[in-house]
Short mmCIF file of C-alpha atoms in Angstrom, two decimals:
data_model
loop_
_atom_site.label_atom_id
_atom_site.label_comp_id
_atom_site.label_asym_id
_atom_site.label_seq_id
_atom_site.Cartn_x
_atom_site.Cartn_y
_atom_site.Cartn_z
CA MET L 1270 106.40 103.99 145.59
CA MET L 1271 110.00 104.48 146.97
CA THR L 1272 108.71 106.75 149.58
CA THR L 1273 106.10 104.02 150.90
CA PHE L 1274 109.08 101.32 150.81
CA LEU L 1275 111.37 103.37 152.92
CA TRP L 1276 108.54 104.11 155.27
CA ILE L 1277 107.40 100.47 155.71
CA SER L 1278 110.95 99.25 156.08
CA ALA L 1279 111.74 101.81 158.87
CA VAL L 1280 108.83 100.95 160.63
CA LEU L 1281 109.55 97.24 160.50
CA HIS L 1282 112.92 98.06 161.84
CA GLY L 1283 111.47 100.01 164.90
CA LEU L 1284 112.60 103.48 164.10
CA THR L 1285 111.04 106.45 165.25
CA ILE L 1286 109.15 108.86 163.36
CA SER L 1287 111.73 111.42 163.36
CA THR L 1288 114.39 109.11 162.35
CA ILE L 1289 112.29 107.81 159.74
CA LEU L 1290 111.91 111.54 158.42
CA GLY L 1291 115.67 112.00 158.81
CA HIS L 1292 116.27 108.79 156.61
CA PHE L 1293 113.79 109.98 154.01
CA ARG L 1294 115.48 113.66 153.81
CA THR L 1295 118.67 112.08 153.27
CA ALA L 1296 117.49 109.80 150.76
CA GLN L 1297 115.98 112.93 149.03
CA GLU L 1298 119.09 114.70 149.22
CA TYR L 1299 120.82 111.89 147.22
CA VAL L 1300 118.01 111.91 144.75
CA ASN L 1301 118.54 115.69 144.25
CA ILE L 1302 122.34 115.57 143.30
CA PRO L 1303 122.74 116.44 139.72
CA THR L 1304 124.86 113.87 138.04
CA ILE L 1305 127.33 116.50 137.14
CA ALA L 1306 127.70 118.23 140.62
CA LYS L 1307 131.35 116.80 141.02
CA TYR L 1308 132.45 119.34 138.16
CA PHE L 1309 131.27 122.56 139.70
CA ASN L 1310 134.85 123.96 140.45
CA THR L 1311 134.67 126.72 143.22
CA LYS L 1312 131.14 126.59 143.12
CA GLY L 1313 130.75 123.31 144.38
CA ARG L 1314 129.55 121.92 147.68
CA TYR L 1315 131.74 120.80 150.38
CA GLU L 1316 129.59 117.78 150.70
CA GLU L 1317 130.74 116.65 147.15
CA VAL L 1318 134.40 116.23 148.54
CA ASN L 1319 133.05 114.66 151.89
CA PRO L 1320 130.07 112.78 150.80
CA TYR L 1321 129.62 111.31 154.29
CA LEU L 1322 128.27 114.65 155.28
CA ILE L 1323 125.33 114.22 153.66
CA ASP L 1324 124.14 111.81 156.03
CA ASP L 1325 125.45 113.54 159.01
CA LYS L 1326 126.73 117.24 158.81
CA LEU L 1327 128.56 117.05 162.21
CA SER L 1328 130.32 113.71 161.26
CA VAL L 1329 134.14 113.53 161.66
CA ASN L 1330 136.29 110.68 160.06
CA LYS L 1331 138.96 110.31 162.54
CA SER L 1332 139.99 107.02 160.99
CA VAL L 1333 141.79 108.95 158.02
CA LEU L 1334 144.11 110.65 160.87
CA PRO L 1335 147.41 108.78 161.44
CA VAL L 1336 147.54 106.70 164.78
CA LEU L 1337 149.62 108.91 166.94
CA SER L 1338 151.74 107.86 169.89
CA ALA L 1339 150.31 108.86 173.19
CA LYS L 1340 153.28 111.04 173.76
CA CYS L 1341 152.27 113.38 170.74
CA GLN L 1342 150.25 116.30 171.92
CA PRO L 1343 149.02 119.08 169.65
CA ILE L 1344 150.50 122.53 170.69
CA HIS L 1345 149.34 124.68 167.81
CA LEU L 1346 146.64 124.78 164.96
CA THR L 1347 146.22 126.94 162.02
CA ALA L 1348 143.03 126.68 159.82
CA ILE L 1349 142.97 128.65 156.78
CA ILE L 1350 139.36 128.52 155.42
CA ARG L 1351 137.25 129.67 152.47
CA HIS L 1352 134.08 131.33 153.17
CA GLY L 1353 130.91 129.48 152.87
CA THR L 1354 128.41 128.99 150.13
CA ARG L 1355 127.60 132.61 148.58
CA TYR L 1356 125.43 134.10 145.93
CA PRO L 1357 126.85 134.84 142.62
CA ASN L 1358 128.58 137.95 141.89
CA SER L 1359 126.84 140.76 140.01
CA ASN L 1360 128.57 139.95 136.69
CA VAL L 1361 127.58 136.32 136.66
CA ILE L 1362 124.08 137.41 137.74
CA LYS L 1363 123.69 139.80 134.54
CA ASN L 1364 124.74 136.92 132.24
CA MET L 1365 122.39 134.79 134.00
CA GLN L 1366 119.45 137.28 133.21
CA GLN L 1367 120.51 137.41 129.53
CA LEU L 1368 120.36 133.70 129.26
CA TYR L 1369 116.86 133.53 130.99
CA SER L 1370 115.60 136.04 128.71
CA ILE L 1371 116.79 133.91 125.74
CA VAL L 1372 115.28 130.63 127.11
CA VAL L 1373 111.77 132.46 128.10
CA HIS L 1374 111.28 134.50 124.95
CA ASN L 1375 113.21 132.26 122.18
CA ALA L 1376 113.57 128.59 123.07
CA SER L 1377 111.32 126.14 121.46
CA GLY L 1378 110.79 122.44 122.50
CA GLU L 1379 108.23 120.29 124.32
CA GLU L 1380 110.72 118.94 126.94
CA SER L 1381 109.08 119.23 130.37
CA TRP L 1382 112.30 120.53 131.76
CA LEU L 1383 112.24 123.28 129.31
CA LYS L 1384 108.56 123.91 129.89
CA GLU L 1385 109.43 124.29 133.58
CA LEU L 1386 112.18 126.73 133.01
CA GLN L 1387 109.90 128.90 130.68
CA ASN L 1388 106.66 128.75 132.75
CA GLN L 1389 107.64 127.98 136.52
CA TRP L 1390 110.98 129.01 137.32
CA THR L 1391 111.53 132.45 137.79
CA MET L 1392 114.76 134.68 137.87
CA TRP L 1393 115.15 135.24 141.46
CA TYR L 1394 118.89 136.30 141.48
CA THR L 1395 119.43 140.11 141.78
CA GLU L 1396 122.67 141.95 141.21
CA ASP L 1397 122.60 143.45 144.83
CA MET L 1398 123.06 139.75 146.03
CA ASP L 1399 126.77 140.26 144.64
CA GLY L 1400 128.52 137.32 146.43
CA ARG L 1401 126.94 137.73 149.80
CA LEU L 1402 126.88 134.61 152.17
CA VAL L 1403 123.60 132.61 151.92
CA GLN L 1404 122.13 130.33 154.94
CA LYS L 1405 123.86 127.49 153.52
CA GLY L 1406 127.01 129.21 153.88
CA VAL L 1407 126.40 130.01 157.49
CA GLU L 1408 125.68 126.35 158.27
CA ASP L 1409 129.05 125.40 156.35
CA LEU L 1410 131.09 127.35 158.79
CA LYS L 1411 129.07 126.72 161.95
CA ASN L 1412 129.33 122.92 160.97
CA LEU L 1413 132.85 122.97 160.27
CA ALA L 1414 133.85 124.70 163.68
CA VAL L 1415 131.95 121.88 165.55
CA ARG L 1416 133.65 118.96 163.32
CA LEU L 1417 137.11 120.66 163.96
CA SER L 1418 136.53 120.95 167.66
CA LYS L 1419 135.71 117.21 167.44
CA LEU L 1420 138.85 116.40 165.68
CA PHE L 1421 141.06 118.26 167.84
CA PRO L 1422 139.34 118.78 171.20
CA SER L 1423 142.16 119.61 173.32
CA MET L 1424 142.95 122.49 170.90
CA ILE L 1425 139.37 124.00 169.75
CA SER L 1426 138.04 123.97 173.25
CA GLU L 1427 135.61 125.99 175.35
CA GLU L 1428 138.58 126.63 177.77
CA LYS L 1429 140.81 128.21 175.12
CA LEU L 1430 138.21 130.06 173.37
CA ARG L 1431 137.22 131.64 176.81
CA ALA L 1432 140.86 132.40 177.53
CA GLY L 1433 141.41 134.41 174.36
CA MET L 1434 143.84 131.63 172.97
CA ILE L 1435 141.97 131.19 169.54
CA LYS L 1436 142.56 134.14 167.23
CA PHE L 1437 140.18 135.10 164.48
CA ILE L 1438 141.24 136.87 161.39
CA THR L 1439 139.22 137.66 158.22
CA SER L 1440 139.08 139.22 154.86
CA SER L 1441 137.01 142.57 154.99
CA LYS L 1442 134.41 141.17 152.43
CA HIS L 1443 131.16 140.65 153.52
CA ARG L 1444 130.83 136.91 152.99
CA CYS L 1445 134.07 136.16 154.81
CA VAL L 1446 133.05 138.39 158.02
CA ASN L 1447 129.91 136.51 158.15
CA SER L 1448 131.60 133.28 157.56
CA THR L 1449 134.00 134.06 160.66
CA LEU L 1450 130.83 134.97 162.72
CA SER L 1451 129.20 131.82 161.70
CA PHE L 1452 132.23 129.72 162.53
CA LYS L 1453 132.45 131.47 166.10
CA ALA L 1454 128.63 131.11 166.57
CA GLY L 1455 129.16 127.25 165.95
CA LEU L 1456 131.42 127.12 168.92
CA THR L 1457 129.77 129.40 171.24
CA GLU L 1458 126.24 127.58 170.60
CA LEU L 1459 127.99 124.34 170.92
CA TRP L 1460 129.26 125.40 174.77
CA ALA L 1461 126.27 127.62 175.29
CA ILE L 1462 128.74 130.82 175.68
CA SER L 1463 126.27 133.71 176.01
CA ASP L 1464 128.30 135.91 178.68
CA GLN L 1465 131.46 136.64 176.44
CA GLU L 1466 132.02 138.31 173.22
CA ILE L 1467 134.71 136.53 170.79
CA GLU L 1468 136.62 139.20 168.89
CA HIS L 1469 137.98 138.96 165.47
CA THR L 1470 140.36 141.21 163.45
CA VAL L 1471 140.00 142.09 159.78
CA ASN L 1472 143.20 141.95 157.90
CA ASP L 1473 143.19 142.24 154.04
CA ALA L 1474 146.99 142.36 153.78
CA LEU L 1475 146.90 138.54 154.73
CA MET L 1476 143.62 137.33 153.51
CA ARG L 1477 143.50 139.37 150.45
CA PHE L 1478 146.98 139.71 149.43
CA PHE L 1479 146.29 139.42 145.89
CA ASP L 1480 144.73 142.80 145.83
CA GLN L 1481 147.65 144.35 147.32
CA CYS L 1482 150.40 142.76 145.11
CA THR L 1483 151.19 145.42 142.38
CA ARG L 1484 153.03 142.95 140.15
CA PHE L 1485 150.22 140.35 140.30
CA VAL L 1486 147.59 143.15 139.74
CA GLN L 1487 149.31 144.39 136.72
CA GLU L 1488 150.82 141.35 135.07
CA VAL L 1489 147.87 138.92 135.54
CA ASP L 1490 144.66 140.29 137.16
CA GLY L 1491 144.54 143.27 134.84
CA ASN L 1492 146.41 141.92 131.82
CA PRO L 1493 144.22 140.00 129.23
CA SER L 1494 147.23 138.51 127.56
CA ALA L 1495 148.21 136.67 130.65
CA LEU L 1496 144.99 134.46 130.26
CA SER L 1497 145.55 133.96 126.63
CA GLU L 1498 145.34 129.98 127.04
CA VAL L 1499 141.86 130.43 128.78
CA GLU L 1500 140.75 132.68 125.83
CA SER L 1501 141.87 130.27 123.37
CA PHE L 1502 140.00 127.52 125.02
CA ARG L 1503 136.88 129.52 125.12
CA LEU L 1504 137.25 129.92 121.48
CA GLY L 1505 138.18 126.31 120.75
CA PRO L 1506 136.27 123.32 119.54
CA GLU L 1507 135.40 121.62 122.73
CA MET L 1508 133.74 124.87 124.13
CA ARG L 1509 132.20 125.47 120.74
CA ARG L 1510 130.55 122.03 120.70
CA VAL L 1511 129.23 122.55 124.22
CA GLN L 1512 127.67 125.88 123.09
CA GLU L 1513 126.18 124.11 120.01
CA LYS L 1514 124.72 121.48 122.17
CA ILE L 1515 123.18 123.86 124.40
CA ALA L 1516 121.60 125.77 121.48
CA GLU L 1517 120.32 122.57 120.06
CA ARG L 1518 118.46 121.58 123.36
CA LEU L 1519 116.96 124.90 123.79
CA GLY L 1520 116.07 125.22 119.95
CA VAL L 1521 117.65 128.47 119.25
CA PRO L 1522 120.18 129.79 116.76
CA TYR L 1523 123.84 128.74 117.62
CA SER L 1524 124.68 132.30 117.34
CA ASP L 1525 122.42 132.97 120.58
CA ILE L 1526 124.60 130.87 122.78
CA THR L 1527 127.99 132.56 123.61
CA CYS L 1528 130.55 131.19 125.99
CA ASP L 1529 129.13 133.39 128.87
CA SER L 1530 125.78 132.02 128.15
CA ALA L 1531 126.99 128.49 128.54
CA GLU L 1532 128.92 129.60 131.76
CA ALA L 1533 125.86 131.17 132.82
CA ALA L 1534 123.65 127.87 132.46
CA PHE L 1535 126.49 125.98 134.22
CA TYR L 1536 126.53 128.34 137.00
CA LEU L 1537 122.56 128.26 137.23
CA CYS L 1538 122.64 124.55 137.75
CA ALA L 1539 125.57 124.93 140.35
CA TYR L 1540 124.05 127.73 142.50
CA GLU L 1541 120.56 126.27 142.50
CA PHE L 1542 122.11 123.12 143.97
CA ALA L 1543 124.63 124.68 146.21
CA ILE L 1544 122.11 127.31 147.66
CA LYS L 1545 118.78 125.32 147.77
CA THR L 1546 119.85 121.70 147.26
CA VAL L 1547 117.64 121.57 144.00
CA ASN L 1548 118.45 119.37 140.97
CA SER L 1549 117.53 122.32 138.73
CA PRO L 1550 116.08 122.05 135.02
CA TRP L 1551 119.09 124.16 134.09
CA CYS L 1552 121.18 120.94 134.73
CA ARG L 1553 119.70 119.36 131.79
CA LEU L 1554 121.52 121.47 129.46
CA PHE L 1555 124.68 119.58 130.24
CA ASP L 1556 125.58 115.83 129.86
CA GLN L 1557 128.72 114.45 131.76
CA VAL L 1558 131.01 115.26 128.48
CA ASP L 1559 129.94 119.01 128.69
CA ALA L 1560 130.45 119.20 132.35
CA GLN L 1561 133.88 117.94 132.03
CA ILE L 1562 134.78 120.48 129.57
CA MET L 1563 133.10 123.36 131.66
CA GLU L 1564 135.22 122.15 134.42
CA TYR L 1565 138.45 122.30 132.53
CA ALA L 1566 137.73 125.81 131.28
CA ASN L 1567 137.23 127.00 134.94
CA ASP L 1568 140.32 125.17 136.17
CA LEU L 1569 142.27 126.44 133.12
CA LYS L 1570 141.31 130.01 134.50
CA GLN L 1571 142.27 129.19 138.04
CA PHE L 1572 145.51 127.67 136.80
CA TRP L 1573 146.58 130.53 135.00
CA LYS L 1574 145.29 133.21 137.30
CA ARG L 1575 145.84 131.76 140.80
CA GLY L 1576 147.89 128.57 140.29
CA TYR L 1577 151.14 127.38 138.40
CA GLY L 1578 150.49 129.46 135.19
CA HIS L 1579 152.45 132.54 136.51
CA ASP L 1580 155.11 132.50 139.22
CA ILE L 1581 153.75 135.88 140.74
CA ASN L 1582 150.47 133.92 141.34
CA SER L 1583 151.98 131.80 144.10
CA LYS L 1584 154.63 134.28 145.24
CA SER L 1585 151.81 136.86 145.78
CA SER L 1586 150.99 134.76 148.79
CA CYS L 1587 154.34 134.98 150.55
CA ILE L 1588 153.09 137.08 153.13
CA LEU L 1589 150.70 134.44 154.31
CA PHE L 1590 153.19 131.82 153.96
CA HIS L 1591 155.68 133.83 156.40
CA ASP L 1592 152.77 134.56 158.76
CA LEU L 1593 151.81 130.85 158.94
CA PHE L 1594 155.43 129.83 159.71
CA SER L 1595 156.13 132.65 162.20
CA ARG L 1596 153.18 131.43 164.10
CA LEU L 1597 154.35 128.03 164.16
CA GLU L 1598 157.83 129.13 165.27
CA LYS L 1599 156.20 131.37 168.06
CA ALA L 1600 154.31 128.18 169.34
CA VAL L 1601 157.45 126.31 169.51
CA SER L 1602 159.40 129.10 171.20
CA ASP L 1603 156.60 129.41 173.75
CA HIS L 1604 156.34 125.67 174.37
CA LYS L 1605 160.15 125.33 174.70
CA SER L 1606 160.45 128.12 177.24
CA GLY L 1607 157.72 126.16 179.53
CA GLN L 1608 155.28 128.91 178.84
CA LYS L 1609 151.56 128.10 177.78
CA VAL L 1610 151.17 128.75 173.96
CA THR L 1611 149.22 131.96 173.98
CA GLU L 1612 148.15 131.52 170.37
CA ALA L 1613 147.04 127.92 170.68
CA VAL L 1614 144.66 128.24 167.54
CA THR L 1615 144.64 130.51 164.66
CA VAL L 1616 141.45 130.73 162.25
CA GLN L 1617 141.91 132.85 158.98
CA VAL L 1618 138.94 133.10 156.76
CA GLY L 1619 139.63 134.38 153.14
CA HIS L 1620 138.81 133.12 149.69
CA ALA L 1621 139.49 130.27 147.02
CA GLU L 1622 141.74 133.12 145.77
CA THR L 1623 143.77 132.96 149.29
CA LEU L 1624 143.93 129.25 149.45
CA LEU L 1625 145.05 128.29 145.85
CA PRO L 1626 148.12 130.64 145.51
CA LEU L 1627 149.27 129.48 148.94
CA LEU L 1628 148.62 125.64 148.10
CA THR L 1629 150.38 126.44 144.72
CA LEU L 1630 153.31 128.23 146.78
CA LEU L 1631 153.59 124.98 148.85
CA GLY L 1632 153.82 122.72 145.87
CA PHE L 1633 150.28 120.89 146.22
CA PHE L 1634 148.55 119.70 143.24
CA LYS L 1635 151.31 120.01 140.55
CA ASP L 1636 151.02 118.23 137.69
CA ASN L 1637 153.82 117.20 135.29
CA ASN L 1638 152.30 118.95 132.27
CA ARG L 1639 151.03 122.43 132.23
CA MET L 1640 147.34 123.10 131.41
CA THR L 1641 146.87 124.76 128.08
CA SER L 1642 144.18 125.21 125.67
CA VAL L 1643 145.10 122.37 123.34
CA ASN L 1644 145.72 119.49 125.88
CA TYR L 1645 142.47 119.04 127.31
CA ALA L 1646 142.24 115.16 126.56
CA ALA L 1647 145.58 114.60 128.18
CA GLN L 1648 144.39 116.37 131.40
CA THR L 1649 141.73 113.83 132.26
CA ARG L 1650 143.95 112.72 135.27
CA ARG L 1651 145.30 115.74 136.59
CA SER L 1652 145.36 116.59 140.14
CA PHE L 1653 144.75 120.28 139.84
CA ARG L 1654 141.07 119.99 140.18
CA THR L 1655 139.48 123.11 141.89
CA SER L 1656 136.15 121.06 142.55
CA LEU L 1657 138.19 118.74 145.04
CA ILE L 1658 140.69 121.59 146.24
CA VAL L 1659 138.60 124.84 147.05
CA PRO L 1660 134.84 123.98 147.34
CA TYR L 1661 132.86 126.40 149.50
CA ALA L 1662 134.32 126.32 152.97
CA ALA L 1663 137.69 124.70 151.85
CA ASN L 1664 140.14 124.57 154.60
CA LEU L 1665 143.83 123.96 155.01
CA VAL L 1666 144.53 122.92 158.70
CA LEU L 1667 148.08 122.52 159.91
CA VAL L 1668 148.70 121.04 163.40
CA LEU L 1669 151.99 121.26 165.17
CA TYR L 1670 152.65 118.14 167.74
CA ASP L 1671 155.15 117.80 170.25
CA CYS L 1672 156.05 113.92 170.32
CA GLY L 1673 158.60 114.17 173.15
CA ASN L 1674 162.28 114.38 173.09
CA ASP L 1675 162.27 117.54 171.09
CA ASP L 1676 160.41 115.51 168.24
CA LEU L 1677 157.91 118.20 166.76
CA ARG L 1678 155.79 117.09 163.95
CA LEU L 1679 153.68 119.09 161.37
CA GLN L 1680 150.36 117.35 160.30
CA PRO L 1681 148.64 119.07 156.95
CA LEU L 1682 144.82 118.39 156.27
CA LEU L 1683 143.09 119.67 153.54
CA ASN L 1684 139.28 119.60 153.68
CA GLU L 1685 139.61 117.32 156.69
CA LYS L 1686 141.71 114.66 155.01
CA PRO L 1687 145.45 114.36 155.53
CA VAL L 1688 147.60 115.12 152.60
CA ASP L 1689 151.40 114.68 152.03
CA PHE L 1690 153.87 117.85 151.83
CA PRO L 1691 155.14 117.39 148.32
CA GLY L 1692 158.67 115.71 148.21
CA LEU L 1693 158.20 114.43 151.86
CA THR L 1694 157.45 110.63 151.00
CA THR L 1695 158.93 108.90 154.13
CA GLN L 1696 156.55 106.45 155.76
CA LYS L 1697 155.33 108.92 158.10
CA ALA L 1698 154.80 111.65 155.46
CA SER L 1699 151.48 112.68 156.55
CA MET L 1700 152.98 113.91 159.77
CA PRO L 1701 156.71 114.76 158.94
CA ARG L 1702 159.25 116.29 161.43
CA PHE L 1703 158.68 120.05 161.55
CA GLN L 1704 162.44 120.40 160.82
CA ASP L 1705 162.07 118.18 157.65
CA VAL L 1706 159.06 120.61 156.45
CA LYS L 1707 161.14 123.69 157.08
CA GLU L 1708 164.21 122.22 155.04
CA LEU L 1709 161.66 121.56 152.36
CA TYR L 1710 160.72 125.11 152.11
CA ARG L 1711 164.23 126.48 153.27
CA GLU L 1712 164.44 128.61 150.01
CA LEU L 1713 160.93 130.30 150.69
CA LEU L 1714 161.72 130.77 154.20
CA GLN L 1715 164.92 132.48 153.40
CA GLY L 1716 163.53 134.44 150.70
CA CYS L 1717 159.83 134.82 149.23
CA ASP L 1718 159.82 138.52 150.38
CA PHE L 1719 156.10 139.95 149.67
CA GLU L 1720 157.52 143.58 149.11
CA SER L 1721 160.17 142.66 146.60
CA GLU L 1722 158.27 140.10 144.71
CA CYS L 1723 155.26 142.16 144.23
CA ARG L 1724 157.26 145.34 143.15
CA LEU L 1725 156.31 146.02 139.58
CA PHE L 1726 160.02 146.52 138.48
CA ARG L 1727 162.38 144.09 140.14
CA ALA L 1728 166.08 144.39 140.22
CA PRO L 1729 167.35 141.17 138.09
CA ALA L 1730 168.36 138.06 139.84
CA GLU L 1731 172.12 137.77 140.40
CA GLY L 1732 173.96 135.24 138.35
#
């Protein structure tokens, strides 16, 4: 009925067949969005953060950018980007397979969605997929490249790309390398560049600094007690109730559904949607309250492992922080000396684990109260929400402008929307003076040494 109405309405408005089909596909996309999609944490689509992209993947919202004086000209842009949509990793897939076995062999009930899971849905995830980029992830980065070139046409331009003034750096992980290739393809296809190979550099010291920070690896990543709050929440009343509700919906004993099972079910809903745009019957295992609890459990893990939970989480990104500011200073130096800025644009592709520690070091999304296993109810209005901060293809873009008379300004954008540097709340906070930004981070710029921060046994601080 709805399909017929859309068709007749479109014909009456004189639209072409292709336009009608386009509207129909868009309408179907909206229908296929699970009601819990905004709670998928780091497994969420970029479109949930910027819903206007559902209608047009190449749409840019220039109205969110501050109105600039004609004197303000961009001289450097750095984009730090998370890879696009990927398959689950092998450990998650193992848990998915175990849950699927329980559903197929043990679940009882007459609901149509359960029958669909048992008789029609097949476990198509295999362990060899292990976090690799999917086709949707390729499109994520291609489309992002085109949108950023629209937002900043004088920076991300054919001329600068051909001249080697756009540098590409990536993590060595397959999903990041392929995301980098996809971003480059977005530009070369846009400008029909087929006579030139665009190079990129693999640099894990920058994009996977967390692997090379000994203190982080030993004190947090490899230390179960560092995530004790996460484990306590997993064993707490909120998560237990989610597990009980899943067991009730499947008609299996409560003991069959562990915390890992609940997480696997949540991920099955999230991945089916992110990869295939399908509102899967797996999503029927959760209502909104359940999804909010699952979101909190995952945010709690990110808080203690990548965010404000431990000081070394953010300090592990010191190397990327200094790299970012040294590129900005180099651009200023080139510009002031009258030379062309040789590295006009830097595109760096990494992980959620690359972006979150850096954003934490910069002071973004810091709430008044720390996230713990017992303050779930008090955290409903928290700003530390990975669903909004680091979905697939998340990006932090910093644009340096010269506004004349030695007035340099730095504009930060997260996921194509302006954000304010914490503590810079002047009227033009979305584009503060570069000097004020440097003053804000003066202590980090003078210190924050990766080698000393990441040394396992450090000399005690003086005083």
